[in-house]
Each structure stands twice: as structure tokens, then as C-alpha cells.
Short mmCIF file of C-alpha atoms in Angstrom, two decimals:
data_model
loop_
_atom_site.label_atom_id
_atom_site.label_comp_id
_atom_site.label_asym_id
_atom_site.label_seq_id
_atom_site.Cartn_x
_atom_site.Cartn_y
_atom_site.Cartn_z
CA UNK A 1 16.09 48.72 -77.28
CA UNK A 2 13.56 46.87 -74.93
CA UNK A 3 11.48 46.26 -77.77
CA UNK A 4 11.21 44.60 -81.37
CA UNK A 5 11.59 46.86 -84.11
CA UNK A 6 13.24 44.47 -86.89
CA UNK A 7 13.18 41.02 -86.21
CA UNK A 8 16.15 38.36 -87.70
CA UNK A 9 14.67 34.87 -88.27
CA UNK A 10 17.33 31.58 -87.63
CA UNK A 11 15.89 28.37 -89.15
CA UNK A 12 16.88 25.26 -87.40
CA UNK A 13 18.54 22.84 -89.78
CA UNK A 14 19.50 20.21 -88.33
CA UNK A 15 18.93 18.24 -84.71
CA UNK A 16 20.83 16.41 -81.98
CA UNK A 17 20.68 16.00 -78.42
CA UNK A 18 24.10 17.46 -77.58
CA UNK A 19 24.01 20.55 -80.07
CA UNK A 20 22.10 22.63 -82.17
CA UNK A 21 23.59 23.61 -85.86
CA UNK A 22 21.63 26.93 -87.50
CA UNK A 23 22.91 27.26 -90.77
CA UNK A 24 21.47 29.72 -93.68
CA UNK A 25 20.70 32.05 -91.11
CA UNK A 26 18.48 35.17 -93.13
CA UNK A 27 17.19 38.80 -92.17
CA UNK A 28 13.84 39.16 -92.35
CA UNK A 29 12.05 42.75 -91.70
CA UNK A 30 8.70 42.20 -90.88
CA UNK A 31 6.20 45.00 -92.02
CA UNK A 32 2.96 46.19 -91.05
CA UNK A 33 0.20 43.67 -93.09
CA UNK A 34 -1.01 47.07 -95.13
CA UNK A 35 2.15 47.37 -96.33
CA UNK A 36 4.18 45.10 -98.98
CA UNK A 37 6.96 42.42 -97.16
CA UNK A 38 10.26 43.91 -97.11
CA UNK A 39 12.81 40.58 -97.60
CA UNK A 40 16.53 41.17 -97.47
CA UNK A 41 18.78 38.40 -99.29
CA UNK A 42 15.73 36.10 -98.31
CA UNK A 43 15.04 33.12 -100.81
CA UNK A 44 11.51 31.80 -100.77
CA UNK A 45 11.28 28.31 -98.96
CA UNK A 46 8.38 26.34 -98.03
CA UNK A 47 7.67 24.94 -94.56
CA UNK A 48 8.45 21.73 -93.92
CA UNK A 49 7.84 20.76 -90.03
CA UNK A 50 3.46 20.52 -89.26
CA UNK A 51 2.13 22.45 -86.63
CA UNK A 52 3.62 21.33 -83.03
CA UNK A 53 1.66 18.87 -80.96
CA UNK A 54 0.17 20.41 -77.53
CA UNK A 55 2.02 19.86 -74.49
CA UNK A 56 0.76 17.39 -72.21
CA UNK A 57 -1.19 20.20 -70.27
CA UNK A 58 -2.84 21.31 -73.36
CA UNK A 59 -1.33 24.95 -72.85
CA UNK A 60 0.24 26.91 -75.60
CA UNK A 61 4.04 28.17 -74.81
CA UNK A 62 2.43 31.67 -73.93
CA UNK A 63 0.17 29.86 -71.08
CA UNK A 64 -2.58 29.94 -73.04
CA UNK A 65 -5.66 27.11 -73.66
CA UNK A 66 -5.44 25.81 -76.89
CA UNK A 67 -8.84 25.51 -78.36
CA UNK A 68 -10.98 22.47 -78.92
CA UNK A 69 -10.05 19.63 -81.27
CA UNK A 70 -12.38 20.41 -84.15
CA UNK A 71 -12.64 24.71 -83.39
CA UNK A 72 -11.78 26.65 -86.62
CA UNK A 73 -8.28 27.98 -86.88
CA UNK A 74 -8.09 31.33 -87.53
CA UNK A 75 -6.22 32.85 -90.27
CA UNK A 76 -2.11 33.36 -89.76
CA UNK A 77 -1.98 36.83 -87.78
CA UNK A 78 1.16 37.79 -89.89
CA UNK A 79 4.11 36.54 -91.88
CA UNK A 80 5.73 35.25 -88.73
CA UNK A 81 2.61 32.91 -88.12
CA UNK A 82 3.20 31.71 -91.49
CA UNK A 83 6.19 30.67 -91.21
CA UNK A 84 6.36 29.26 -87.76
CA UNK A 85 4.49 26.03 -86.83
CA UNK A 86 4.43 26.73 -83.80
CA UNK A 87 3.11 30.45 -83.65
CA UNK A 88 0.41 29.45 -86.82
CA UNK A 89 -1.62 27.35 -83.65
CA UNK A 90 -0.53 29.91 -81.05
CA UNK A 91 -3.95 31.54 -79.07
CA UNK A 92 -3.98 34.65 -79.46
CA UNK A 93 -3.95 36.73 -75.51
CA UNK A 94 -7.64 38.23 -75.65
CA UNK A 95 -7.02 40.10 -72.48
CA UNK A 96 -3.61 41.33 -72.85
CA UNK A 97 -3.19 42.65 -69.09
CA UNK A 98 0.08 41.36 -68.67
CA UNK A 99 3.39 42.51 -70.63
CA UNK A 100 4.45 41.13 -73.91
CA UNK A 101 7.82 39.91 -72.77
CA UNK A 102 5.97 37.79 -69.85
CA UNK A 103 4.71 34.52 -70.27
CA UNK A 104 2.72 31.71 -68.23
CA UNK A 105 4.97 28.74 -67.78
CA UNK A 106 5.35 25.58 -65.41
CA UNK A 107 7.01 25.42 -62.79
CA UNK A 108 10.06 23.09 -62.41
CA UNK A 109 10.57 24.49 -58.83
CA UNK A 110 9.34 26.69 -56.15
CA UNK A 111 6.33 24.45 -54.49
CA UNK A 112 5.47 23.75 -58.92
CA UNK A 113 2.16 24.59 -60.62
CA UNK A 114 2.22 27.53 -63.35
CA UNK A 115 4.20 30.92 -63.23
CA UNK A 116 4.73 34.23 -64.90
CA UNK A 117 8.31 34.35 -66.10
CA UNK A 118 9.90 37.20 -67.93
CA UNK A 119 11.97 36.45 -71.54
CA UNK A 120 12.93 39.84 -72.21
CA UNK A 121 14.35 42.68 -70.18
CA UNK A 122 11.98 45.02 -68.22
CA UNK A 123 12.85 48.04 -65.71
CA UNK A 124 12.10 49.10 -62.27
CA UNK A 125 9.03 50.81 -62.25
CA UNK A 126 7.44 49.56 -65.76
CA UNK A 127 3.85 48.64 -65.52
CA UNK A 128 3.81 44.61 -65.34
CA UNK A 129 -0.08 43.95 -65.06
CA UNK A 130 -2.85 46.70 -65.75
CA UNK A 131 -6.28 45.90 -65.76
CA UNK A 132 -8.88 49.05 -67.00
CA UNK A 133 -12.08 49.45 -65.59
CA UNK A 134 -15.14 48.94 -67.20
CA UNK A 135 -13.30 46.02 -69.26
CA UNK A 136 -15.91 43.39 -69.65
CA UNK A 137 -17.12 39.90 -67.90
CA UNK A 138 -14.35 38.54 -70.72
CA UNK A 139 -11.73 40.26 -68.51
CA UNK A 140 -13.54 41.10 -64.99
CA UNK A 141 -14.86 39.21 -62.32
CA UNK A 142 -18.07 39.59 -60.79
CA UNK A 143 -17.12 40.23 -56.76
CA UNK A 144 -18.65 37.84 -54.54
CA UNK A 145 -19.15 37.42 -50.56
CA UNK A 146 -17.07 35.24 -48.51
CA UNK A 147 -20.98 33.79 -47.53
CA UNK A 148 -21.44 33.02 -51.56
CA UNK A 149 -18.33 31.24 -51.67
CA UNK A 150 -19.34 29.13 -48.33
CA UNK A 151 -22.38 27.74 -50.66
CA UNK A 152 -20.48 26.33 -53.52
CA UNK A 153 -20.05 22.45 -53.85
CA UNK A 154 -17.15 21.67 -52.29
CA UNK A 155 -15.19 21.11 -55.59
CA UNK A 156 -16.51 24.09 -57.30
CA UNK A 157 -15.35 26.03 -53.93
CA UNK A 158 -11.90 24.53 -54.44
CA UNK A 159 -11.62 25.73 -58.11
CA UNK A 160 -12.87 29.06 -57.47
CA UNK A 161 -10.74 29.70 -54.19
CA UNK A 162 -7.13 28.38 -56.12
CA UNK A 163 -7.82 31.47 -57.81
CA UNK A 164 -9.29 34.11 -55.21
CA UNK A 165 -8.27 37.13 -53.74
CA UNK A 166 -9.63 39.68 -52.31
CA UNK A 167 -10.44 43.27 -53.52
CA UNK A 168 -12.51 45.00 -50.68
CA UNK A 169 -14.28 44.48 -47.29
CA UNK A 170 -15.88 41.11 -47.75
CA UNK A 171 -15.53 41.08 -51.61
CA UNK A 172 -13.92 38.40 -53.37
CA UNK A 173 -12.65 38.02 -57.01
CA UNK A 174 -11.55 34.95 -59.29
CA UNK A 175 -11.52 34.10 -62.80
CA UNK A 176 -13.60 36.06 -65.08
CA UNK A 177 -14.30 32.87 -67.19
CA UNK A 178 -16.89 31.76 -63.45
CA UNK A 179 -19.18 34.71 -64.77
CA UNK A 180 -20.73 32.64 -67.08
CA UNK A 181 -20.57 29.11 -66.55
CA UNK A 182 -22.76 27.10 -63.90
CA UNK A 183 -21.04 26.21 -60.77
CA UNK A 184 -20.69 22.58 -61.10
CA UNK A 185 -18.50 23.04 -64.13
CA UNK A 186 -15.82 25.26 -62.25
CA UNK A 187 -13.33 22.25 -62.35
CA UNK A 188 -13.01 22.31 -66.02
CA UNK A 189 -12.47 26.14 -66.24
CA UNK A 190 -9.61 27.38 -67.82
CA UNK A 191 -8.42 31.13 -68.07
CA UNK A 192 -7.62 33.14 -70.78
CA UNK A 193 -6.18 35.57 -68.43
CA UNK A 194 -2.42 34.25 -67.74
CA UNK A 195 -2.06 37.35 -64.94
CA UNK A 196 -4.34 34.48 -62.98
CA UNK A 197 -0.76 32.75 -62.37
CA UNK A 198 1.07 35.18 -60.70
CA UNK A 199 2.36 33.72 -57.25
CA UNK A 200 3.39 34.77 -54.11
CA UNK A 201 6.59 35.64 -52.97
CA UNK A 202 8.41 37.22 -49.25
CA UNK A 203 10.39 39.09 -51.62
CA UNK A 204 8.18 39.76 -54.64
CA UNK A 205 9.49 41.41 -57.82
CA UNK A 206 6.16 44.08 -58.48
CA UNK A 207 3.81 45.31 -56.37
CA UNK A 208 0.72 47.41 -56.64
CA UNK A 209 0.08 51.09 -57.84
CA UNK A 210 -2.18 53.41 -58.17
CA UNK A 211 -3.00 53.81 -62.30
CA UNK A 212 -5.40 56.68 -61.72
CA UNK A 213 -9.15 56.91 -62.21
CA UNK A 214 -9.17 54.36 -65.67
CA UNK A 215 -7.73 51.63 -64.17
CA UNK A 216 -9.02 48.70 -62.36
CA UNK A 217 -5.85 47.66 -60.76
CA UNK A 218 -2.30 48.05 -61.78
CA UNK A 219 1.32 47.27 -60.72
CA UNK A 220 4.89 48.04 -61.72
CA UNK A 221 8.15 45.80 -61.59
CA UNK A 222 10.03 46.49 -58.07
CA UNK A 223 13.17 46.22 -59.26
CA UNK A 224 15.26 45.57 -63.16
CA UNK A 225 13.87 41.68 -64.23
CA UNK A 226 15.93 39.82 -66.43
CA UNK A 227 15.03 36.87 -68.54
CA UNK A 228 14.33 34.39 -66.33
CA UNK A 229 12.76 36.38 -63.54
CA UNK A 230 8.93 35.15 -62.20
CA UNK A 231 6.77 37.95 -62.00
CA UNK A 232 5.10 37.56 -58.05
CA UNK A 233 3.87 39.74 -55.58
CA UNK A 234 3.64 39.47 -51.71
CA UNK A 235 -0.11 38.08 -50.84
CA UNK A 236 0.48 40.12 -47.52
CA UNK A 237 -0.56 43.57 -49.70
CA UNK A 238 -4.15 41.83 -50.89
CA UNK A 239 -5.06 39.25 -48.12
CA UNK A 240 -6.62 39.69 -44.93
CA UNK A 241 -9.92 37.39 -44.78
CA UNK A 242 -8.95 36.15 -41.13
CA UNK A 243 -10.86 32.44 -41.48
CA UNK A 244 -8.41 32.02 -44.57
CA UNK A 245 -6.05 28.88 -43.78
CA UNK A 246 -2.14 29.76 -43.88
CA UNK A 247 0.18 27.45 -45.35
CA UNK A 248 4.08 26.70 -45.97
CA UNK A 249 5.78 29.22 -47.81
CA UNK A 250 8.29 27.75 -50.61
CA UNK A 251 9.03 31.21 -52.33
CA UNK A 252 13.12 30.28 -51.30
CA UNK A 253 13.74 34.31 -50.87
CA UNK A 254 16.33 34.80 -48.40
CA UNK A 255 13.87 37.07 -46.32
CA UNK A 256 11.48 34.23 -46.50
CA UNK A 257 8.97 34.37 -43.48
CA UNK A 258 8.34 30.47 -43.81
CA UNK A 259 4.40 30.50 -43.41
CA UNK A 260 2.27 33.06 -45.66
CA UNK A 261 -1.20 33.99 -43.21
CA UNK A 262 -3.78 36.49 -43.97
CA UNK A 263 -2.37 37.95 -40.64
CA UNK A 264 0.58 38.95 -42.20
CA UNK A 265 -0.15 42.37 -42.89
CA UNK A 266 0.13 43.08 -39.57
CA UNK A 267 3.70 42.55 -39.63
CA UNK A 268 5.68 45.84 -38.52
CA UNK A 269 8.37 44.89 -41.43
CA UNK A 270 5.42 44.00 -43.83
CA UNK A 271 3.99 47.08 -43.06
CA UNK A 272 7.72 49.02 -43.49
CA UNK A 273 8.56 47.17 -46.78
CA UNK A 274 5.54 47.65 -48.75
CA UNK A 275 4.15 51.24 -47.60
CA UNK A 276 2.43 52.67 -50.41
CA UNK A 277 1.92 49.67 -52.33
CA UNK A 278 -1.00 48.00 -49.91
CA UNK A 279 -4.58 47.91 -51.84
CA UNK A 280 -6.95 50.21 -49.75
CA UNK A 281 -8.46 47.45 -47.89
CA UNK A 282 -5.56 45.93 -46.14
CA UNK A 283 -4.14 49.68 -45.88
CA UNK A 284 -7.31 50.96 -43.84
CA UNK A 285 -7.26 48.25 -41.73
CA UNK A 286 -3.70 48.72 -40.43
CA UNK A 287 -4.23 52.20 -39.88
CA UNK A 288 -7.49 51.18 -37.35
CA UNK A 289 -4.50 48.43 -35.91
CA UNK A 290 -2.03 50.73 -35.40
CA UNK A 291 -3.57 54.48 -35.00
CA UNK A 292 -1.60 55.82 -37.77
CA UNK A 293 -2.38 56.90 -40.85
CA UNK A 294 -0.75 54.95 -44.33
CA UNK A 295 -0.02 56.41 -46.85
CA UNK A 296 -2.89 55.07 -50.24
CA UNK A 297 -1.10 53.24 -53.09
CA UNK A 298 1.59 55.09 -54.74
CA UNK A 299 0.48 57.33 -58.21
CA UNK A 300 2.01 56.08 -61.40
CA UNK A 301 2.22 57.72 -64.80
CA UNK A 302 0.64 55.18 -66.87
CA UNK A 303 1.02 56.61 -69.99
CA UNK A 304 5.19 56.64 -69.00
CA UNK A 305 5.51 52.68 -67.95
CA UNK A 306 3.34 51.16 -70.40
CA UNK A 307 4.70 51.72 -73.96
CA UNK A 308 3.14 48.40 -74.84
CA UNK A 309 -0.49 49.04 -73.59
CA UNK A 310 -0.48 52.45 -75.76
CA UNK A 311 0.92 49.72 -79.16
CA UNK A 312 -2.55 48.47 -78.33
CA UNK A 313 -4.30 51.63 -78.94
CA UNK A 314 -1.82 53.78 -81.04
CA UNK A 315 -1.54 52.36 -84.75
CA UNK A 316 1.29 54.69 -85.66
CA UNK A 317 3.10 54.35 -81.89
CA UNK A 318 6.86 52.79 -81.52
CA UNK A 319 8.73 52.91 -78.29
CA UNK A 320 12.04 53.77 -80.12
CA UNK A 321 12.05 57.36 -81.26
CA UNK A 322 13.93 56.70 -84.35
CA UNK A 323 11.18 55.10 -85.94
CA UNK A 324 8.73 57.81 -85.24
CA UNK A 325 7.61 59.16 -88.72
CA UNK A 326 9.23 62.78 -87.67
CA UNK A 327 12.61 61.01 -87.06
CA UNK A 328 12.23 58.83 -90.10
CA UNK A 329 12.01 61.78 -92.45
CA UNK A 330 15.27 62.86 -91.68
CA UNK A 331 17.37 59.36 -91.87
CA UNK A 332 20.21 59.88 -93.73
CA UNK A 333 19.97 57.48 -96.68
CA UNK A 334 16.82 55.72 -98.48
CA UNK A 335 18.08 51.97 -97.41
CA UNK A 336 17.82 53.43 -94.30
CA UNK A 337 14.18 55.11 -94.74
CA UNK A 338 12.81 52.58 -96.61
CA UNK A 339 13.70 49.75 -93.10
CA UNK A 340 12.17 52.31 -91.41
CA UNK A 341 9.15 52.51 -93.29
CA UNK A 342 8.66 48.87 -92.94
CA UNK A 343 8.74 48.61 -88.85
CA UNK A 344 6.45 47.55 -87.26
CA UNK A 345 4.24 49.65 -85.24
CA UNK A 346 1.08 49.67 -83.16
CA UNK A 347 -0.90 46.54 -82.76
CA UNK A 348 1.59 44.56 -85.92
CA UNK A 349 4.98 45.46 -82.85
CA UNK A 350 2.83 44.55 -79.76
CA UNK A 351 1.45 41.03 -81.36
CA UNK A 352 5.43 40.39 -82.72
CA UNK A 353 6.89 41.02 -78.70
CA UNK A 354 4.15 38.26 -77.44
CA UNK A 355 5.36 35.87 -80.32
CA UNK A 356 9.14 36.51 -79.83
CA UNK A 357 8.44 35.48 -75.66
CA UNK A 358 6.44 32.90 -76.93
CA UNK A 359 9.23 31.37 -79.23
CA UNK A 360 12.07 31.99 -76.34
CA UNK A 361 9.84 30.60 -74.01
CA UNK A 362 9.25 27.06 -75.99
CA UNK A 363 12.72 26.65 -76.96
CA UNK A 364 13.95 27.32 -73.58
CA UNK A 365 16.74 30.04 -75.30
CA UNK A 366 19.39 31.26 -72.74
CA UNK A 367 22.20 33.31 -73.22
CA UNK A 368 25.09 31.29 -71.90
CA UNK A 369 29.04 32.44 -71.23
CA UNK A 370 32.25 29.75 -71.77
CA UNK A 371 35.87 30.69 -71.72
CA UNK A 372 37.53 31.24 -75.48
CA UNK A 373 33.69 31.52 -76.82
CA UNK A 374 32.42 34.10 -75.06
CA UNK A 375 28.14 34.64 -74.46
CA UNK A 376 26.73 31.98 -76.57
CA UNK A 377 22.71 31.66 -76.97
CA UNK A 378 21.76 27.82 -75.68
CA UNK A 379 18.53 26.09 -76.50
CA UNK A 380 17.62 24.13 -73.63
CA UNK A 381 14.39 22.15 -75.65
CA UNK A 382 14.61 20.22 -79.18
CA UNK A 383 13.30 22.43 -82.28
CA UNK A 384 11.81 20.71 -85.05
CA UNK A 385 14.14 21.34 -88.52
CA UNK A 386 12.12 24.19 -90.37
CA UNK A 387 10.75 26.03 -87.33
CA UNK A 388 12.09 29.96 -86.28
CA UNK A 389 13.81 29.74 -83.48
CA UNK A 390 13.98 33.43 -83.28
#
């Protein structure tokens, strides 16, 4: 299964640099919050460990702003908050654009800054990013002319371009958070939208699609991502405001064309690699270049690749079909029914994917391989005793 249905919860006992020990290791099945806890062999135990200090960045493990000293937390979103330190002060993603098992990170390599990396497995062709139209300033940005952009204060410009990219012939997007703020606080900005971090690469792993008539923008995984994987597109299918600067490409793909230039569209292996997945103003303007006509961004059923935009929407939805209610009903014994009963589903199954990347995500959890052991899972960061791991 590609998503969580029942969820087993290690506590971390005890600490050292070299190893980590999980002992009393208990299954928890986490239930909808209108319906009563289902705890198997599970003692009652009180946390111990206070919430986690804020990395240095002030970003929560799921790339998210944490709020103000002094802001009102709100109340634990379910059990798991409860019992985790670190998920009771995790933001909650207002926008939810991007997929629950992706999650803003920094960069270690790759030129540095922040990235979209994937902690759970997602297929070719699975919607990655969908944005619907009509979704609010809170999600949206208001376009804006290359000419309006000239204006800004020089540091405001800076802010706004780290984040631009074009959407249409002389039309310009950033972060939605600009709408409402005065100019000359654009350097303090930051988003609540973690698809804002999605980089470039020569060989991306997504590219753009064509959601239908409801959607603002959309695009699917190009090929299977594993844990691990960044999420990053090829600015060649969005970018062509000539007077844009190029600089030094440090994507490291093997087909890496070394400089990334808003003339790069015109590329005939650019233009081979990516047909159908252009947005319409780069793909109208290498038809005028070349005389030939190329082919619009490629359909996509939406409501196929994204199970986890329809949890949003659908309280009663679960990707696996043997905890639909018409499969349930004919599960062979009541043990079985009654774990069934208590999935999660709906909103309660898309919130517990975003804290399960979240948790892999702050631990650094990898699944390792050693002669005589076998695979192994390996935390690569130190977890406080009392926390879930996952």
C-alpha cells in the first residue's frame, strides 16, 4: 500500500551517538476522532520529552514557518499529536498543493537552499503538485508585469524574483503571501506554500499537465520516486522572459546542460524531451520559432492520480479498497471488521500521511542493507527518549 491505513508507533528509549535501542515497541490503530481509540496491547504512558526546539531556520520538519513566539497553539489535531512532541507544534499545511509523502527540506547539496524531497514511494504519472483555480489570495498570486517588477526597491525585487516564474505573455507570479503585505516588507516573507521550493533540474523528476478546466496548474511524477528523491522540474518548460539573467547549473544530472537560460526552450532536444509538457506560453512561442505546430500540455485524469487530493474532500474515501465500507462488510472475522472500522479515512488518513513524512523527514529514517542482517531502518538524526519515531 502507498498509503497509511494502520499506523505502528516505536518509542525511542534510550540514546547514543553510535546506535539507537527501541524497546517496548506497541501497535497503535489510530481511528477517526468521531470514533472511540482502538489500542491493541497498548499500556497508557505519559509523555515525557517537551515539545522540540525550532531548527535554526525556524522551519518545522514539513518546511513549514513555525508561528510567532507568543501565537496560540492550537489544539492536538489527533492522538498522534498528542503523543508526539514534535508533531503537537507541527504547522499544519493550509494549502496542501503538494503530496503528503513530500516535504520541504534543506539542502545539504546540489548548489543548497531548500528542496522538495519525497519520504514515501510515489509512481510515474501520480499528480505531485495541483493547484485549483479560483483558490484564494491564501493560495494564488496576483500576476504582475515584468514593468511592475522593474519598480520594486531593489531588495523587495530580489525577494519577489527568488520566487518568480512566469505564467503567460508578460505575466509574472510569486508567493501568494506578496498579495497582502507592503512591498518594503517582502524580505521578511515567508510561505506557507512549500511547492514554492521546488528547483530546477536538466533531468527533472515531474513535469507539467493538463488537470482540465478546475485546475490552475498541475503536474505528475515523470518517472517511480523513491524516498529520497527531490521533486524538480526543468525551468526550460516555464521560462522564457529573454532580459532574465542565466546562471550555472548545479542540478549534477548526467544530461546536465551546465548553464540554465530563458533561451533554453529553444533547444531542439528541450523541445524533443518535454513535448506535451510545455505551459502554453513557452509552447506557442516555439511553434512561431520553428513553423510547427506543438502539441498543448498532455490531459490527465485527475480524479485517477490524486487519491490524496480526493482524502481532502471525501470523508468516507481510502485509497485501499479493502477498507471501503462495501469490502469491510464482508471481512471474514469481527477482529478483522472491527480494525477496519477504526481506519482512518478522509481528512483523519490525509493529515496522518503529512505527519508520518514529517516524522521520517526529522529523524532522517533510511532503510539500510548489511550482510547477515539484512534491510535494517537507520536513523540518521538523534530522537529525544519518549518521542514516535514512527
Amino acid at each position: 500500500e502507498f498509503s497509511l491505513h494502520s499506523a505502528t508507533v516505536l518509542y525511542a528509549a534510550r540514546v547514543s551517538t553510535a546506535s539507537l535501542v527501541l524497546v517496548d515497541a506497541r501497535c497503535i490503530v489510530l481511528c477517526p476522532s468521531s470514533l472511540p481509540r482502538c489500542l491493541v496491547n497498548t499500556p497508557n504512558r505519559s509523555m515525557t520529552a517537551g515539545p522540540t526546539a525550532p531548527p535554526p531556520n525556524d522551519l518545522a520538519p514539513n518546511g513549514l514557518p513555525y508561528p510567532p513566539m507568543g501565537t496560540k497553539r492550537p489544539p492536538p489535531r489527533n492522538e498522534w499529536a498528542r503523543l508526539s512532541p514534535t508533531l503537537t507544534v507541527l504547522p499544519e499545511d493550509p494549502v496542501k498543493s503538494t503530496h503528503p509523502f513530500v516535504v520541504a527540506q534543506a539542502r545539504d547539496g546540489v548548489g543548497g537552499g531548500m528542496g522538495l524531497f519525497v519520504y514515501l514511494g510515489i509512481r510515474a504519472g501520480e499528480v505531485v503538485w495541483a493547484e485549483r483555480k479560483g483558490a484564494g489570495g491564501s493560495t494564488t498570486a496576483i500576476p504582475r508585469t515584468r514593468a511592475w517588477i522593474d519598480a520594486l526597491p531593489p531588495t523587495s525585487r530580489a525577494a519577489y524574483q527568488h520566487f518568480m516564474y512566469k505564467t503567460g505573455e508578460d505575466e509574472y507570479q510569486s508567493l501568494a503571501e506578496f498579495n497582502d503585505v507592503p512591498v518594503e516588507r517582502y524580505p521578511e516573507v515567508r510561505t506557507v506554500d512549500v511547492s514554492n521550493y521546488m528547483n530546477h533540474s536538466c533531468d527533472p523528476t515531474c513535469w507539467f499537465v493538463d488537470g482540465g478546466d478546475e485546475w490552475e496548474g498541475a503536474m505528475v511524477a515523470r518517472r517511480d520516486l523513491r524516498p529520497g528523491d527531490e521533486l524538480t522540474f526543468d525551468y526550460a518548460t516555464s521560462e522564457d522572459d529573454d532580459r532574465a539573467e542565466s546562471w550555472v547549473c548545479a542540478c549534477g544530472a548526467p544530461s546536465c546542460r551546465g548553464h540554465v537560460s530563458p533561451q533554453d526552450w529553444g533547444l531542439p532536444q528541450v523541445q524533443e524531451a518535454y513535448r506535451g509538457h510545455f505551459l502554453p506560453h513557452v509552447a506557442d512561442r516555439i511553434a512561431h520559432a520553428t513553423g510547427e505546430p506543438i502539441p498543448s500540455l498532455e490531459p490527465v485524469d485527475m480524479a485517477e492520480s490524486t487519491w490524496w487530493l480526493r482524502l481532502q474532500a471525501d470523508p468516507a474515501y481510502a485509497p485501499s479498497p479493502a477498507l471501503m465500507p462495501s469490502a469491510i462488510a464482508g471481512r471474514a472475522t469481527e477482529s478483522e471488521r472491527a480494525l477496519a472500522r477504526c481506519a482512518a479515512r478522509g481528512a483523519a488518513l490525509e493529515l496522518l500521511n503529512r505527519q508520518a513524512a514529517a516524522l521520517i523527514a526529522q529523524h532522517r529514517l533510511a532503510v539500510r542493507e548489511r550482510e547477515h542482517i539484512g534491510r535494517y531502518i537507520e536513523a540518521g538524526a538523534r530522537i529525544p527518549r519518549g518521542e514516535v519515531v514512527m
